[in-house]
Coordinates of C-alpha atoms in Angstrom, one line a residue:
X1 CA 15.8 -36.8 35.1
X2 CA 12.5 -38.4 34.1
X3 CA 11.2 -36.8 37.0
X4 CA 12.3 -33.4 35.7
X5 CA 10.9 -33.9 32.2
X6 CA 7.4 -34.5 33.6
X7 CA 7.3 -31.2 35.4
X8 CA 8.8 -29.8 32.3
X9 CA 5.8 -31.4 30.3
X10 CA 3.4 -29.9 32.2
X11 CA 4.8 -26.4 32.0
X12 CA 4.2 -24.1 29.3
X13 CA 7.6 -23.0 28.5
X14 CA 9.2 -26.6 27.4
X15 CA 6.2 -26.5 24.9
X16 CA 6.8 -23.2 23.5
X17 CA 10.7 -23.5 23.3
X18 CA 9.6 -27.0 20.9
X19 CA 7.3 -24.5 18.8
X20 CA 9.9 -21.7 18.4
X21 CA 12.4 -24.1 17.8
X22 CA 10.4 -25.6 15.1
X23 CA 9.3 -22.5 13.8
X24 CA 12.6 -21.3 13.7
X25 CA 13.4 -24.0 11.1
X26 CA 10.6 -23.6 9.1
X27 CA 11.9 -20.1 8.8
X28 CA 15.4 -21.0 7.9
X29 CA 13.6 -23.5 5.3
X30 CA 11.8 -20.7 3.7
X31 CA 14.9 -18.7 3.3
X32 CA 16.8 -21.1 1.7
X33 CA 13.7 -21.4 -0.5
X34 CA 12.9 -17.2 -1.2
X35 CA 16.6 -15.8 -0.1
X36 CA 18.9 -18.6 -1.5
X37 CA 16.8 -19.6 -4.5
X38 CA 16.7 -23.6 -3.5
X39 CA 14.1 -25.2 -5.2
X40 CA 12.5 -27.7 -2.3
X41 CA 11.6 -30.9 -3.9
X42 CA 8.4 -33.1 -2.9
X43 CA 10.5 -35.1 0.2
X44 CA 11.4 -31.5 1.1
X45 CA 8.0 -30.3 1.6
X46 CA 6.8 -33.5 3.2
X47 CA 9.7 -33.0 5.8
X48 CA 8.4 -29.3 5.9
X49 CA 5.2 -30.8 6.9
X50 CA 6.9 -32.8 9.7
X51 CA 8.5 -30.3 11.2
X52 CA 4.7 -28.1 11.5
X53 CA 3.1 -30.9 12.6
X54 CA 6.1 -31.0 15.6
X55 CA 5.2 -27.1 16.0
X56 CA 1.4 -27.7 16.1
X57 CA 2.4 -30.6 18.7
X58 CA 4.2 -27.2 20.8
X59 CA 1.2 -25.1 20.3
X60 CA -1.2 -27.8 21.7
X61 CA 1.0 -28.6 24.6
X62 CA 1.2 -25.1 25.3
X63 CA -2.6 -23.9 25.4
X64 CA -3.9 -26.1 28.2
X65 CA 0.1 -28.3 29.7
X66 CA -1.8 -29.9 32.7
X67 CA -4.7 -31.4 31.2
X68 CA -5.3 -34.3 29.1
X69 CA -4.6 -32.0 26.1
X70 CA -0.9 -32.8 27.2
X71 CA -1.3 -36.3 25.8
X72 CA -2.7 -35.7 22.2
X73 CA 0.7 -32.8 22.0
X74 CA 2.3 -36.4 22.8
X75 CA 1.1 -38.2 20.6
X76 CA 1.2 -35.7 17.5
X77 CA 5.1 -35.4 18.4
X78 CA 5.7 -38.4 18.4
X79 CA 4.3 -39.1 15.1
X80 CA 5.6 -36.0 13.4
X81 CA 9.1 -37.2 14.7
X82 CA 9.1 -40.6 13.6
X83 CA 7.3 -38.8 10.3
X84 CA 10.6 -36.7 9.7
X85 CA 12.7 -39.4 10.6
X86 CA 11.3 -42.0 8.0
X87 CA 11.3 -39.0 5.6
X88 CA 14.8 -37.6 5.2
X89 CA 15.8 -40.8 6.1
X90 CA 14.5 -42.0 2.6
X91 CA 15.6 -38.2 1.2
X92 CA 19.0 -39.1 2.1
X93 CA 19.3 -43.0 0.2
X94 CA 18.0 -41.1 -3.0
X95 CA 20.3 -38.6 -2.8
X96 CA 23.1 -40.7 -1.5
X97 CA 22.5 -43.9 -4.0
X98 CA 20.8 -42.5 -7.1
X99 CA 18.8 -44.5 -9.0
X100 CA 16.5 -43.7 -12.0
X101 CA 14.2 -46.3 -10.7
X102 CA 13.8 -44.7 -7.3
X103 CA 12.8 -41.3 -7.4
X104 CA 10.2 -38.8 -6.2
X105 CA 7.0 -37.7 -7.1
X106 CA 6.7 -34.3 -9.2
X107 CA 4.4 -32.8 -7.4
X108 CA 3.2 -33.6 -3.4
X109 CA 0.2 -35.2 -3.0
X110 CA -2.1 -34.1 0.0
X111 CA -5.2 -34.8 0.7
X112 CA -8.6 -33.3 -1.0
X113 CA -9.6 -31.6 2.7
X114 CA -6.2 -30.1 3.2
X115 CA -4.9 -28.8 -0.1
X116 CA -1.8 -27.3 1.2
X117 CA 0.0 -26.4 -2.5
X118 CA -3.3 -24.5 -3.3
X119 CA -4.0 -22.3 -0.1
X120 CA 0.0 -21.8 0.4
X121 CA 1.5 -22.4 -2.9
X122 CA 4.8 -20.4 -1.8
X123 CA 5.3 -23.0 0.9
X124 CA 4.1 -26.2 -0.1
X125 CA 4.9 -26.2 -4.1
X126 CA 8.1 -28.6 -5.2
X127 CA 10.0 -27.6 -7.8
X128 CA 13.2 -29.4 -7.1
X129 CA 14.9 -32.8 -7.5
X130 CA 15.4 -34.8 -4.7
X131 CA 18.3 -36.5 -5.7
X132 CA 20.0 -33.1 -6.0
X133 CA 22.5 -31.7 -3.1
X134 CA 21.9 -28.5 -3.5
X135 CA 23.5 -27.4 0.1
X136 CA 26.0 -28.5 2.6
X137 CA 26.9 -27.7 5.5
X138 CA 30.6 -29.6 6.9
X139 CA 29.6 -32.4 4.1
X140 CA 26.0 -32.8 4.9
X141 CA 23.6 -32.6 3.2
X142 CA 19.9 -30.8 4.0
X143 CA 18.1 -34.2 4.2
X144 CA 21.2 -35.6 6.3
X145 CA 21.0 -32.8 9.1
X146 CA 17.6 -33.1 9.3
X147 CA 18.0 -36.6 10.0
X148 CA 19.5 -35.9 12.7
X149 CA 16.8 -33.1 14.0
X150 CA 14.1 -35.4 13.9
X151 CA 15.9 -37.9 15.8
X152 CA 16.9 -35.5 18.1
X153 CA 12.9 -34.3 18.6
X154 CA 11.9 -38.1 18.8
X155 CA 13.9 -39.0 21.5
X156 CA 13.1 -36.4 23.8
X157 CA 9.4 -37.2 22.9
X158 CA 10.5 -40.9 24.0
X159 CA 11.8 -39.4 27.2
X160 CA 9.0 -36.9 28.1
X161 CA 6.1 -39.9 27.0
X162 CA 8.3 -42.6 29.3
X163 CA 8.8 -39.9 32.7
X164 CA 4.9 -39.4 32.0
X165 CA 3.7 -41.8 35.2
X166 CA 6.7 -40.1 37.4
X167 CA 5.3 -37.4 39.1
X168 CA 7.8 -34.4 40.5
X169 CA 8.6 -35.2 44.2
X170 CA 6.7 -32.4 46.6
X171 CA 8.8 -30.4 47.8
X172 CA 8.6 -28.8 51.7
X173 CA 10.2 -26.2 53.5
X174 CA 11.2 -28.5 56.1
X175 CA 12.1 -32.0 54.4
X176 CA 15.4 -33.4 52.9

């Protein structure tokens, strides 16, 4: 298997199936946001950020798979995994164990050389609480599926970053 998921590593098409499948959450993200009228709060939009920085980690995989490239696509997964983890991780005790005392920010905070709420204010503004459960799906909550996702993305990042040194076996016409 760990033999596999190097080969798979250094092929473009693992990478872009990571991308679309990011991408295709960020889409259902932004529906439930324009279509469904849920208000994202600021843990929502950091989790959005997450799940781009997992899609960026797909696009960079994807432009040059065989090179050293590979390892910075890596490396941003990874962290953009463990990211969403921590994230809805903490989304999900607020929502789950309410406390005034423990609550999120009004508005996210990004840095002064990426303003994100200014150049994509549809995207990136909160407007929501985070202790709200807004939507469910078989008696989870957004935060608590999402969980799951990133979990999901982070162990396979595990798994492709261990199968790294195992290189696919050659294989001949004429051998067994």
């Amino acid at each position: 298997m760990l033999r596999y998921l190097n080969s798979c590593s250094r092929g473009r098409g693992a990478w872009l199936l990571m991308a679309f499948t990011a991408f295709a959450l960020e889409m259902v993200a932004l529906y439930f946001q324009h279509v469904m009228m849920l208000k994202p709060c600021v843990m929502c939009i950091y989790e959005r950020c997450a799940l781009f920085g997992i899609m960026g980690a797909g696009l960079v995989g994807a432009i040059a798979p065989k090179t050293p490239l590979r390892w910075v696509a890596i490396l941003l997964w990874i962290y953009s995994a463990w990211e969403g983890v921590r994230l809805s991780w903490e989304h999900t005790m607020i929502q789950l164990h309410p406390n005034p005392f423990v609550t999120c920010d009004f508005a996210a905070r990004f840095p002064d050389w990426l303003p994100l709420d200014k150049w994509l204010p549809s995207v990136f503004v909160a407007s929501g609480d985070c202790a709200e459960r807004s939507w469910t799906l078989l008696t989870l909550s957004m935060p608590q599926w999402l969980v799951g996702i990133f979990a999901a993305y982070l162990l396979v990042a595990l798994l492709v970053l261990i199968a790294q040194p195992f290189r696919p076996k050659k294989r001949d016409l004429f051998s067994r």
